[in-house]
Coordinates of C-alpha atoms in Angstrom, one line a residue:
M45 CA -2.0 -18.0 -1.6
K46 CA -2.0 -14.3 -2.6
K47 CA -5.6 -13.9 -1.2
I48 CA -4.5 -15.5 2.0
I49 CA -1.6 -13.1 2.4
I50 CA -3.7 -10.1 1.6
L51 CA -6.4 -11.3 4.1
T52 CA -3.7 -11.9 6.8
F53 CA -2.2 -8.5 6.2
A54 CA -5.6 -6.9 6.6
V55 CA -6.3 -8.7 9.8
L56 CA -2.9 -7.7 11.2
L57 CA -3.6 -4.1 10.3
S58 CA -6.9 -4.2 12.0
L59 CA -5.4 -5.8 15.1
F60 CA -2.7 -3.1 15.1
A61 CA -5.2 -0.3 14.7
T62 CA -7.2 -1.8 17.6
A63 CA -4.2 -2.0 19.8
Q64 CA -3.4 1.6 19.0
T65 CA -6.9 2.6 19.8
R66 CA -6.8 0.8 23.2
R67 CA -3.6 2.5 24.0
A68 CA -5.0 5.9 23.0
D69 CA -8.1 5.2 25.1
T70 CA -5.8 4.6 28.1
L71 CA -4.0 7.9 27.5
F72 CA -7.3 9.7 27.0
C73 CA -8.5 8.6 30.4
K74 CA -5.3 9.9 31.9
W75 CA -5.8 13.3 30.4
Q76 CA -2.9 12.9 28.1
Y77 CA -4.7 14.2 25.0
F78 CA -1.7 15.1 23.0
K79 CA -0.3 11.6 23.0
A80 CA -3.7 10.1 22.6
A81 CA -4.4 12.2 19.5
K82 CA -1.2 11.0 17.8
L83 CA -2.4 7.4 18.2
Y84 CA -6.0 8.2 17.1
E85 CA -4.6 9.9 14.0
K86 CA -2.7 6.8 13.0
A87 CA -5.7 4.6 13.8
S88 CA -8.0 6.8 11.7
I89 CA -5.8 6.2 8.7
K90 CA -5.6 2.5 9.0
H91 CA -9.0 1.7 10.5
P92 CA -11.4 4.8 10.1
T93 CA -14.5 4.5 12.1
Q94 CA -16.9 7.0 13.7
D95 CA -15.6 6.0 17.2
V96 CA -12.0 6.8 16.2
Y97 CA -12.9 10.1 14.5
Y98 CA -15.0 11.1 17.5
K99 CA -12.3 10.4 20.0
L100 CA -9.8 12.2 17.9
G101 CA -12.1 15.2 17.8
E102 CA -12.5 15.1 21.5
C103 CA -8.7 15.2 22.0
Y104 CA -8.5 18.3 19.7
Q105 CA -11.4 19.9 21.5
K106 CA -9.7 19.4 24.9
M107 CA -6.5 20.9 23.4
H108 CA -8.4 23.9 22.1
R109 CA -7.5 23.0 18.5
Y110 CA -11.0 23.8 17.4
K111 CA -10.6 23.7 13.6
D112 CA -9.0 20.3 13.8
A113 CA -11.8 19.1 16.1
Q114 CA -14.4 20.2 13.7
V115 CA -12.7 18.4 10.8
A116 CA -12.7 15.2 12.8
Y117 CA -16.3 15.7 13.8
D118 CA -17.2 16.4 10.2
K119 CA -16.0 12.9 9.3
V120 CA -18.1 11.4 12.1
N121 CA -21.1 13.2 10.7
A122 CA -20.4 12.3 7.1
I123 CA -20.5 8.5 7.9
G124 CA -24.1 8.8 9.1
H125 CA -26.1 9.2 12.3
Y126 CA -24.0 8.5 15.4
T127 CA -25.5 6.9 18.4
N128 CA -23.3 8.8 20.9
T129 CA -25.6 11.6 22.0
A130 CA -22.7 13.7 23.3
F131 CA -21.2 14.0 19.9
Y132 CA -23.9 16.3 18.6
L133 CA -23.4 18.7 21.5
N134 CA -19.7 18.8 21.0
Y135 CA -20.1 19.0 17.2
G136 CA -22.4 22.0 17.6
L137 CA -20.0 23.8 19.9
M138 CA -17.1 23.3 17.4
L139 CA -19.2 24.4 14.5
K140 CA -20.3 27.5 16.4
T141 CA -16.7 28.2 17.5
N142 CA -15.7 28.1 13.8
E143 CA -18.7 30.4 12.9
R144 CA -20.7 27.8 10.9
Y145 CA -23.9 28.9 12.7
A146 CA -26.5 27.2 10.4
D147 CA -24.7 23.8 10.7
A148 CA -24.3 24.3 14.5
K149 CA -28.1 24.8 14.8
V150 CA -28.7 21.5 13.1
A151 CA -26.3 19.7 15.4
F152 CA -27.8 21.3 18.6
K153 CA -31.3 20.5 17.4
T154 CA -30.3 16.8 16.9
Y155 CA -28.8 16.8 20.4
A156 CA -32.0 18.4 21.9
D157 CA -34.1 15.7 20.2
M158 CA -31.8 12.9 21.5
A159 CA -31.6 14.4 25.0
P160 CA -34.8 16.4 25.6
S161 CA -34.2 16.7 29.3
D162 CA -30.9 18.6 28.8
K163 CA -31.7 22.3 28.1
R164 CA -28.3 23.0 26.7
G165 CA -29.3 21.8 23.2
L166 CA -32.0 24.4 22.6
F167 CA -30.0 27.0 24.6
Y168 CA -27.0 26.8 22.3
M169 CA -29.2 26.5 19.3
N170 CA -31.0 29.8 20.1
S171 CA -27.6 31.4 20.9
C172 CA -26.6 31.1 17.2
D173 CA -29.5 33.4 16.2
T174 CA -28.6 35.8 18.9
I175 CA -25.0 36.1 17.7
V176 CA -25.9 36.5 14.0
K177 CA -28.3 39.2 14.8
D178 CA -26.0 41.0 17.2
H179 CA -23.2 41.3 14.7
Q180 CA -25.4 43.7 12.7
F181 CA -24.9 46.3 15.4
D182 CA -21.1 46.0 16.0
L183 CA -19.3 49.2 16.5
P184 CA -16.0 49.9 14.7
I185 CA -13.8 49.2 17.7
T186 CA -10.2 48.3 16.9
I187 CA -8.2 45.9 19.0
T188 CA -4.5 45.5 18.5
A189 CA -2.4 42.4 19.1
V190 CA 0.4 43.3 21.5
S191 CA 3.3 41.9 19.3
A192 CA 5.9 42.9 21.9
L193 CA 4.3 40.4 24.3
N194 CA 3.1 37.7 22.0
S195 CA 5.1 34.7 20.8
N196 CA 4.4 31.5 18.8
S197 CA 3.4 29.9 22.1
S198 CA 0.5 30.7 24.4
D199 CA 0.6 34.2 26.0
L200 CA -2.3 35.1 28.3
S201 CA -3.7 36.7 31.4
P202 CA -1.9 40.1 31.5
M203 CA -1.9 41.9 34.8
L204 CA -0.6 45.4 35.6
Y205 CA 2.5 45.3 37.8
K206 CA 4.5 48.4 38.8
D207 CA 5.9 49.9 35.6
G208 CA 4.8 47.1 33.3
V209 CA 2.8 43.9 33.0
V210 CA 3.1 40.3 34.1
F211 CA 1.5 37.5 32.1
I212 CA 1.8 33.8 31.6
S213 CA 3.4 32.0 28.7
S214 CA 4.4 28.6 27.5
R215 CA 7.4 30.0 25.6
K216 CA 10.8 28.6 26.4
A217 CA 13.1 30.6 28.5
D218 CA 16.4 30.1 30.2
G219 CA 15.8 27.7 33.1
H220 CA 12.1 27.4 32.3
G221 CA 9.8 25.8 29.8
S222 CA 11.8 22.6 29.2
K223 CA 9.1 20.1 30.1
V224 CA 6.1 19.3 28.0
Y225 CA 2.5 19.3 29.3
S226 CA 0.9 16.0 28.2
W227 CA -2.6 17.5 28.0
D228 CA -1.8 19.7 24.9
G229 CA 1.9 19.0 24.0
E230 CA 3.0 22.6 24.9
N231 CA 5.6 23.7 27.5
Y232 CA 4.3 24.3 31.0
L233 CA 3.1 27.9 31.7
H234 CA 5.4 30.3 33.6
V235 CA 5.1 33.9 34.7
F236 CA 6.9 36.6 32.7
Y237 CA 7.4 40.3 33.0
A238 CA 7.8 43.2 30.5
K239 CA 8.4 46.9 31.2
K240 CA 5.9 49.2 29.5
G241 CA 7.2 51.6 26.9
K242 CA 5.7 54.9 25.7
G243 CA 2.5 53.5 24.2
D244 CA 0.0 50.9 25.5
T245 CA 1.3 48.3 23.1
S246 CA 5.0 49.1 23.5
F247 CA 7.0 46.9 25.9
G248 CA 10.6 46.1 26.6
N249 CA 12.2 42.7 26.7
V250 CA 10.1 39.8 28.1
T251 CA 11.8 38.0 30.9
P252 CA 10.7 35.4 33.5
L253 CA 9.6 36.8 36.8
E254 CA 12.7 36.2 38.9
S255 CA 11.6 33.9 41.6
D256 CA 11.9 30.1 42.0
L257 CA 9.0 30.3 44.5
I258 CA 6.6 31.4 41.7
N259 CA 8.1 29.9 38.6
R260 CA 8.3 26.3 39.7
E261 CA 8.6 23.1 37.7
Y262 CA 5.1 22.8 36.3
H263 CA 2.2 25.2 35.5
N264 CA 2.3 28.6 37.2
G265 CA -0.1 31.5 37.0
P266 CA -2.2 33.5 36.4
V267 CA -1.2 36.0 39.2
C268 CA -2.7 39.0 41.0
F269 CA -1.2 41.5 43.3
S270 CA -2.0 43.6 46.4
K271 CA -2.5 47.3 45.8
N272 CA 1.1 48.2 46.6
F273 CA 2.5 45.0 44.9
D274 CA 4.0 43.7 48.1
T275 CA 1.9 40.5 48.0
I276 CA 1.4 38.1 45.1
Y277 CA -1.3 35.4 44.7
F278 CA -0.7 32.9 42.0
N279 CA -1.8 29.5 40.7
S280 CA 0.6 26.6 40.7
V281 CA 0.3 22.9 39.9
N282 CA 2.6 20.5 41.8
K283 CA 3.4 16.8 41.1
D284 CA 3.1 15.9 44.8
L285 CA 0.5 13.1 44.8
K286 CA 2.0 9.8 45.9
G287 CA 1.0 6.2 46.3
K288 CA -2.7 5.6 46.9
E289 CA -3.6 9.3 46.4
K290 CA -1.9 9.2 43.0
R291 CA -3.8 6.1 42.0
T292 CA -7.1 7.4 43.3
L293 CA -7.1 11.0 42.3
K294 CA -4.9 10.5 39.1
I295 CA -4.4 14.2 38.4
E296 CA -3.0 17.1 40.3
R297 CA -5.2 20.1 40.8
N298 CA -4.6 23.8 40.5
K299 CA -3.9 25.5 43.8
I300 CA -3.4 29.1 44.9
F301 CA -0.3 30.2 46.8
Y302 CA 0.8 33.6 48.0
A303 CA 4.1 35.2 48.9
V304 CA 5.4 38.6 50.1
N305 CA 8.0 40.8 48.6
K306 CA 10.9 41.9 50.8
N307 CA 13.9 43.9 49.4
G308 CA 12.9 42.9 45.9
H309 CA 12.6 39.2 46.5
W310 CA 9.5 37.0 46.9
I311 CA 9.7 35.1 50.1
D312 CA 7.6 33.2 52.7
M313 CA 5.3 31.3 50.2
K314 CA 2.2 29.9 51.8
P315 CA -0.8 27.9 50.4
F316 CA -4.3 29.4 50.3
Q317 CA -6.3 27.8 53.1
Y318 CA -8.9 26.3 50.8
N319 CA -6.6 24.4 48.5
N320 CA -7.7 20.8 48.0
D321 CA -6.4 17.7 46.3
T322 CA -9.9 16.7 45.0
F323 CA -10.8 20.0 43.2
S324 CA -9.1 23.0 41.7
V325 CA -8.9 26.5 43.2
A326 CA -7.7 28.8 40.4
T327 CA -7.5 32.3 38.7
P328 CA -7.3 34.4 41.9
Y329 CA -8.2 38.1 41.9
L330 CA -7.6 40.3 45.0
T331 CA -9.6 43.5 45.5
K332 CA -7.7 46.7 45.8
D333 CA -8.2 47.0 49.6
G334 CA -7.2 43.4 50.0
S335 CA -10.4 42.5 51.9
R336 CA -11.8 40.0 49.4
I337 CA -10.3 37.4 47.1
Y338 CA -12.2 35.9 44.1
F339 CA -11.4 32.7 42.5
A340 CA -12.7 29.9 40.3
S341 CA -13.3 26.4 41.6
D342 CA -15.0 23.1 40.7
M343 CA -15.6 22.3 44.3
P344 CA -18.8 20.3 45.1
G345 CA -22.1 22.2 45.4
G346 CA -21.7 24.6 42.5
Y347 CA -24.0 25.4 39.6
G348 CA -22.0 23.8 36.8
G349 CA -18.3 23.0 36.1
A350 CA -16.2 25.7 37.6
D351 CA -18.0 28.5 39.5
I352 CA -16.6 31.8 40.9
Y353 CA -16.4 32.1 44.6
Y354 CA -15.1 34.7 47.0
C355 CA -13.7 34.8 50.6
D356 CA -13.6 37.8 52.9
K357 CA -10.5 38.5 55.0
Q358 CA -11.0 37.7 58.7
G359 CA -8.0 38.7 60.6
S360 CA -5.0 36.8 59.2
L361 CA -7.2 34.1 57.6
W362 CA -9.9 34.0 55.0
G363 CA -13.6 33.3 55.6
K364 CA -15.4 30.4 54.1
P365 CA -15.9 30.4 50.3
V366 CA -19.2 32.0 49.1
N367 CA -20.6 31.0 45.7
M368 CA -21.4 34.2 43.7
G369 CA -24.8 32.7 42.7
P370 CA -26.9 32.5 39.5
N371 CA -26.3 36.1 38.4
I372 CA -22.7 35.0 37.7
N373 CA -22.5 31.2 37.6
T374 CA -24.1 28.9 35.1
F375 CA -24.2 25.2 34.1
G376 CA -20.9 25.9 32.3
N377 CA -17.6 27.1 33.5
E378 CA -16.8 30.6 34.9
K379 CA -13.2 31.7 35.5
F380 CA -10.9 34.7 35.4
P381 CA -12.6 37.2 37.7
S382 CA -11.7 40.9 37.8
I383 CA -13.2 44.3 38.8
D384 CA -12.9 47.7 37.1
S385 CA -12.6 51.1 38.7
S386 CA -16.4 51.5 38.8
G387 CA -16.8 48.2 40.8
D388 CA -18.3 46.3 37.9
F389 CA -17.4 42.6 37.9
Y390 CA -15.8 40.8 34.9
F391 CA -15.2 37.1 34.2
S392 CA -15.3 34.6 31.4
S393 CA -17.8 31.9 30.8
D394 CA -19.0 29.3 28.3
G395 CA -22.4 29.1 29.8
Y396 CA -24.0 32.2 28.3
M397 CA -25.5 32.9 24.9
G398 CA -22.1 34.1 23.7
Y399 CA -20.0 33.9 20.6
G400 CA -18.4 30.5 21.2
G401 CA -15.8 29.1 23.6
M402 CA -15.2 31.3 26.7
D403 CA -16.7 34.7 26.5
I404 CA -15.9 37.8 28.6
C405 CA -18.9 38.8 30.7
I406 CA -19.8 41.7 32.9
A407 CA -22.1 42.0 36.0
K408 CA -22.9 45.6 36.8
N409 CA -22.5 46.8 40.3
V410 CA -25.8 48.2 41.4
N411 CA -25.6 49.6 44.9
G412 CA -23.2 46.9 46.0
T413 CA -25.1 44.0 44.4
Y414 CA -24.0 42.4 41.1
A415 CA -26.7 42.4 38.5
Q416 CA -27.4 39.5 36.1
A417 CA -24.3 39.2 33.9
A418 CA -24.2 39.9 30.2
V419 CA -21.8 39.0 27.4
L420 CA -19.6 41.7 25.9
K421 CA -20.0 42.3 22.2
A422 CA -17.5 41.8 19.5
P423 CA -14.6 42.5 19.1
F424 CA -14.0 41.9 22.9
N425 CA -15.5 38.4 22.3
S426 CA -14.9 36.2 19.3
A427 CA -15.8 32.7 18.2
G428 CA -12.8 31.4 20.1
D429 CA -11.9 31.7 23.8
D430 CA -11.6 35.2 25.3
Y431 CA -10.7 35.9 28.9
G432 CA -8.4 37.6 31.4
I433 CA -9.5 41.2 30.9
T434 CA -7.7 44.0 32.8
F435 CA -8.0 47.8 32.6
I436 CA -5.6 50.7 32.3
K437 CA -8.2 53.5 32.2
E438 CA -11.7 53.5 33.5
G439 CA -13.3 50.8 31.3
K440 CA -11.9 52.5 28.2
I441 CA -8.5 51.0 27.6
G442 CA -7.0 47.7 28.7
Y443 CA -5.9 44.2 27.7
F444 CA -7.3 40.7 27.3
S445 CA -6.4 37.3 26.0
S446 CA -7.8 35.3 23.1
N447 CA -7.1 32.4 20.8
R448 CA -9.2 33.9 18.0
N449 CA -8.2 33.5 14.4
G450 CA -5.3 35.6 13.1
G451 CA -3.2 35.4 16.2
K452 CA 0.6 34.7 16.4
G453 CA 0.4 31.8 18.8
D454 CA -2.2 29.6 20.5
E455 CA -3.3 32.4 22.7
D456 CA -2.3 36.1 22.3
I457 CA -2.7 39.3 24.3
Y458 CA -4.7 42.1 22.8
C459 CA -5.1 45.8 23.6
F460 CA -8.4 47.6 23.3
D461 CA -9.0 51.3 23.2
I462 CA -12.5 52.7 23.0
D463 CA -11.6 56.2 24.1
K464 CA -12.0 57.3 20.5
D465 CA -13.8 60.3 19.1
S466 CA -14.3 58.4 15.9
L467 CA -16.9 56.1 17.4
P468 CA -20.5 56.9 16.6
C469 CA -21.4 57.1 20.3
P470 CA -19.3 57.2 23.5
I471 CA -19.2 53.8 25.3
T472 CA -17.3 52.0 28.0
A473 CA -16.6 48.3 28.0
S474 CA -19.2 47.8 30.7
A475 CA -21.9 49.2 28.5
Y476 CA -20.9 47.3 25.4
V477 CA -22.8 44.0 25.8
I478 CA -24.8 41.8 23.4
G479 CA -27.9 43.7 22.4
Y480 CA -26.2 47.1 22.7
K481 CA -26.8 49.6 19.9
C482 CA -25.7 53.2 19.8
P483 CA -28.5 55.3 21.4
P484 CA -30.6 56.8 18.6
K485 CA -30.3 60.4 17.9
Q486 CA -33.0 62.6 19.5
K487 CA -36.2 62.2 17.6
Q488 CA -39.0 64.6 17.2
L489 CA -42.4 63.8 18.6
A490 CA -45.2 63.7 16.0
I491 CA -48.9 63.9 16.2
A492 CA -51.0 62.1 13.6
D493 CA -54.7 61.8 14.0
T494 CA -55.3 59.7 17.2
V495 CA -51.6 59.0 18.0
I496 CA -49.1 61.1 19.8
K497 CA -45.9 59.1 19.2
D498 CA -42.2 58.9 18.9
T499 CA -41.5 58.3 15.2
T500 CA -39.7 55.1 15.9
H501 CA -40.9 53.5 19.1
N502 CA -44.5 54.7 19.7
Y503 CA -43.7 55.7 23.2
I504 CA -46.7 58.1 23.5
M505 CA -50.1 56.8 22.4
A506 CA -53.6 58.2 22.5
S507 CA -56.8 56.1 22.1
N508 CA -59.3 59.0 21.8
P509 CA -59.6 61.1 18.7
V510 CA -58.5 64.7 18.6
K511 CA -61.5 66.9 18.9
E512 CA -62.5 69.8 16.7
D513 CA -61.2 72.3 19.3
N514 CA -57.8 70.6 19.1
T515 CA -58.0 68.9 22.5
V516 CA -57.9 65.3 23.7
A517 CA -59.0 63.6 26.9
I518 CA -55.7 62.8 28.5
E519 CA -56.9 60.0 30.8
K520 CA -56.9 57.8 27.7
I521 CA -53.2 58.5 27.0
V522 CA -50.4 56.4 28.2
M523 CA -46.9 57.9 27.9
R524 CA -44.0 55.6 27.8
I525 CA -40.2 56.2 27.9
P526 CA -37.6 53.6 27.2
F527 CA -34.5 52.4 29.2
D528 CA -31.3 50.6 28.4
F529 CA -30.8 47.1 29.6
N530 CA -30.0 47.0 33.4
K531 CA -30.0 50.8 33.7
S532 CA -32.3 53.4 35.3
N533 CA -30.7 56.6 33.9
I534 CA -32.8 58.8 31.6
R535 CA -31.8 58.4 28.0
P536 CA -31.6 61.5 25.6
D537 CA -34.7 60.3 23.6
A538 CA -36.6 59.8 26.9
A539 CA -35.6 63.2 28.2
R540 CA -37.2 64.9 25.2
I541 CA -40.4 63.1 25.9
L542 CA -40.3 64.1 29.6
D543 CA -39.6 67.7 28.6
S544 CA -42.8 67.7 26.7
I545 CA -44.7 66.1 29.6
A546 CA -43.3 68.7 32.0
K547 CA -44.5 71.4 29.7
V548 CA -48.0 70.0 29.8
L549 CA -47.9 69.6 33.6
R550 CA -46.8 73.2 34.1
K551 CA -49.9 74.3 32.1
T552 CA -52.3 72.0 34.0
P553 CA -51.5 72.5 37.7
G554 CA -54.5 70.5 38.8
V555 CA -53.3 67.3 37.2
S556 CA -51.1 64.6 38.8
M557 CA -49.5 61.5 37.2
T558 CA -48.8 57.9 38.1
V559 CA -45.3 56.9 37.2
N560 CA -45.0 53.1 36.8
G561 CA -41.7 51.4 36.2
Y562 CA -41.3 48.0 34.5
C563 CA -38.4 45.7 33.4
D564 CA -37.8 43.1 30.7
S565 CA -37.9 39.3 31.5
R566 CA -34.2 38.8 32.3
G567 CA -32.8 38.5 35.8
T568 CA -34.4 37.6 39.1
F569 CA -37.7 38.9 40.4
P570 CA -36.3 40.7 43.5
Y571 CA -33.6 42.4 41.5
N572 CA -36.0 43.6 38.8
Q573 CA -38.4 44.9 41.4
T574 CA -35.7 47.1 42.7
L575 CA -34.7 48.2 39.2
S576 CA -38.2 49.1 38.2
E577 CA -38.5 51.2 41.3
Q578 CA -35.3 52.9 40.4
R579 CA -36.6 53.7 36.9
S580 CA -39.8 55.1 38.3
K581 CA -37.9 57.3 40.8
A582 CA -35.4 58.5 38.1
T583 CA -38.4 59.6 36.0
V584 CA -39.9 61.5 38.9
N585 CA -36.6 63.1 39.8
Y586 CA -36.2 64.3 36.2
L587 CA -39.7 65.9 36.1
V588 CA -39.0 67.5 39.5
S589 CA -35.8 69.0 38.1
K590 CA -38.0 70.6 35.4
G591 CA -40.1 72.4 38.0
I592 CA -42.9 69.9 38.7
A593 CA -43.9 69.4 42.3
K594 CA -43.0 66.0 43.6
K595 CA -46.4 65.6 45.3
R596 CA -48.0 65.6 41.8
L597 CA -46.1 62.4 40.8
V598 CA -46.8 58.9 42.2
P599 CA -44.0 56.4 41.5
K600 CA -44.4 52.7 41.7
G601 CA -42.3 49.7 40.5
Y602 CA -43.9 46.6 38.9
G603 CA -40.7 44.6 38.3
K604 CA -40.8 41.9 35.6
T605 CA -44.6 41.9 35.2
K606 CA -47.2 43.2 32.7
F607 CA -45.2 42.5 29.6
L608 CA -46.3 44.2 26.3
N609 CA -45.3 41.2 24.1
Q610 CA -44.5 37.5 24.3
C611 CA -41.2 38.1 26.2
S612 CA -42.3 36.7 29.6
D613 CA -40.0 35.1 32.1
G614 CA -38.2 32.1 30.5
V615 CA -39.0 33.1 26.9
V616 CA -35.9 33.7 24.7
C617 CA -36.3 37.1 22.9
T618 CA -34.1 39.5 21.1
D619 CA -33.0 42.7 22.8
D620 CA -35.3 44.7 20.5
E621 CA -38.2 42.7 21.7
Q622 CA -37.0 43.0 25.3
E623 CA -36.6 46.8 25.0
V624 CA -40.4 47.2 24.6
N625 CA -40.8 46.0 28.2
R626 CA -38.0 48.2 29.7
R627 CA -40.1 51.2 30.3
V628 CA -41.9 53.7 32.5
E629 CA -45.6 54.4 31.8
M630 CA -47.2 57.6 32.9
W631 CA -50.9 58.2 33.3
F632 CA -52.7 61.4 34.0
M633 CA -55.2 61.8 36.9
P634 CA -57.8 63.1 37.2
A635 CA -59.3 63.2 33.7
K636 CA -58.7 66.4 31.9
A637 CA -58.8 67.8 28.3
I638 CA -55.6 69.4 27.0
T639 CA -54.8 70.9 23.7
V640 CA -52.7 68.7 21.5
S641 CA -50.5 71.6 20.5
S642 CA -49.3 72.0 24.0
V643 CA -47.2 68.8 23.5
E644 CA -44.1 69.5 21.4
S645 CA -44.4 68.0 17.9
S646 CA -42.9 68.2 14.5
K647 CA -46.3 67.8 12.8
Q648 CA -49.8 69.3 13.3
P649 CA -52.9 67.1 13.5
R650 CA -54.7 66.6 10.3

């Protein structure tokens, strides 16, 4: 009888756990991850299986509780091989987000083996090595949590407004924040304001932005403003689906609205003309002149999940949405667009070889065209989610949001200040991307036997031996100068080499030079063709500034061709490997013998 009772009790427990799991599955399908997680937690205690742990981990991942998600996924992995292929991609992402890079690589490799047609597995696996190596060159930049704005809740997306900032928060406030969002169990987001104090991290009391038009019942924000703050654009989610639409669409989408300020009050709220019940239109950013609005959307026809689009103002309406293309958008999600005072474009993405979660990226503005985007280095980016960057001073000082470790709440607002004399080299946020290292100090050129070279990079090389009369046939010499990623300006180390070349040319008036520009393997072919021509022309202009006749210099751009190593198009390489190809090569013509000593050097030939 005792055995029967025990067996019956076990069966009842199993049936109860199964019922909980079914109820949790229903909630999961309705995007109610907070409630679903509670039921999966109970089911995992009474009836632990890989499926239950995996679904629990998915809930935590959706709620951005990345440490909890990894713990659940660890339990899936500990039981043994799991047949659900998607698990290994999600597991790898959580391991990477929690900085367990070696384990993440194993998970991504497993996913790549199980889903060889999906390039994300190898892409994310290689990104782990990129991040580990990049951390070796981090600069001592300090970021400061803005404690005057942060709370135990989510605080994010700061935006300058008059004499302070507005941001969004899930904190409770009088008349706001009483309802709970079933996705993550937090209060709904509302828009708050704080007046700025004496310092960049000093603010007065945080209060809701006074407007029932903007702070409505459910999610509100982020926001952006016109130049003179008389128009506000903001996100809002309404529970306005009814009947058949509610049953079919199931979830309300983010939409953009705008309102004007009259006598200190926001009035005349209107919807953005491309709002839609079947996809989201979110995170608006208005240019200073008000002629263009950028936003994120998962509308059909994009490159991945959410892409960034823009619309140009046409009279009182907006033109059709334009996708920003592959230099910005990826297979992942791109959101939170913004532009700095130099016209460079910032956004956040989970589709680049970044640190984990959402990473802040930049696309440089090159003559009105945005270049291939790159990921900002640490500490702008972390293993968590980083987004919503805005600037106070010319790419040097500003704010951003992050849910990185060590914060006060789920997301916090941070201030960065790189306008510091203590840094080993002057930088701006736009220059500080993955692969960036402080430019090396100027190095002396050295001549040793058959090589005229820079002591670190071998930019100048000779293949003919130095003769007894201390001359060398210069048609056998190729002189190379380096360039930074996505730039055509002459670096200090390159300038020293060009100064030496200019000295030779002044002493050999019958000699001309070809000046050939090249790029590394990243970016599109048309863009790199233009960039290589810019590098070639910049080199010519420098030599002309040193007194060399322009007619003696023949510039030409070769784009992303004639690589000096294995880093061809589509091959993943480190920035050090890529730098070899970011160059200008100069060849003398016609053939002529010159004395080696005419080139500046720190050593004499042996």
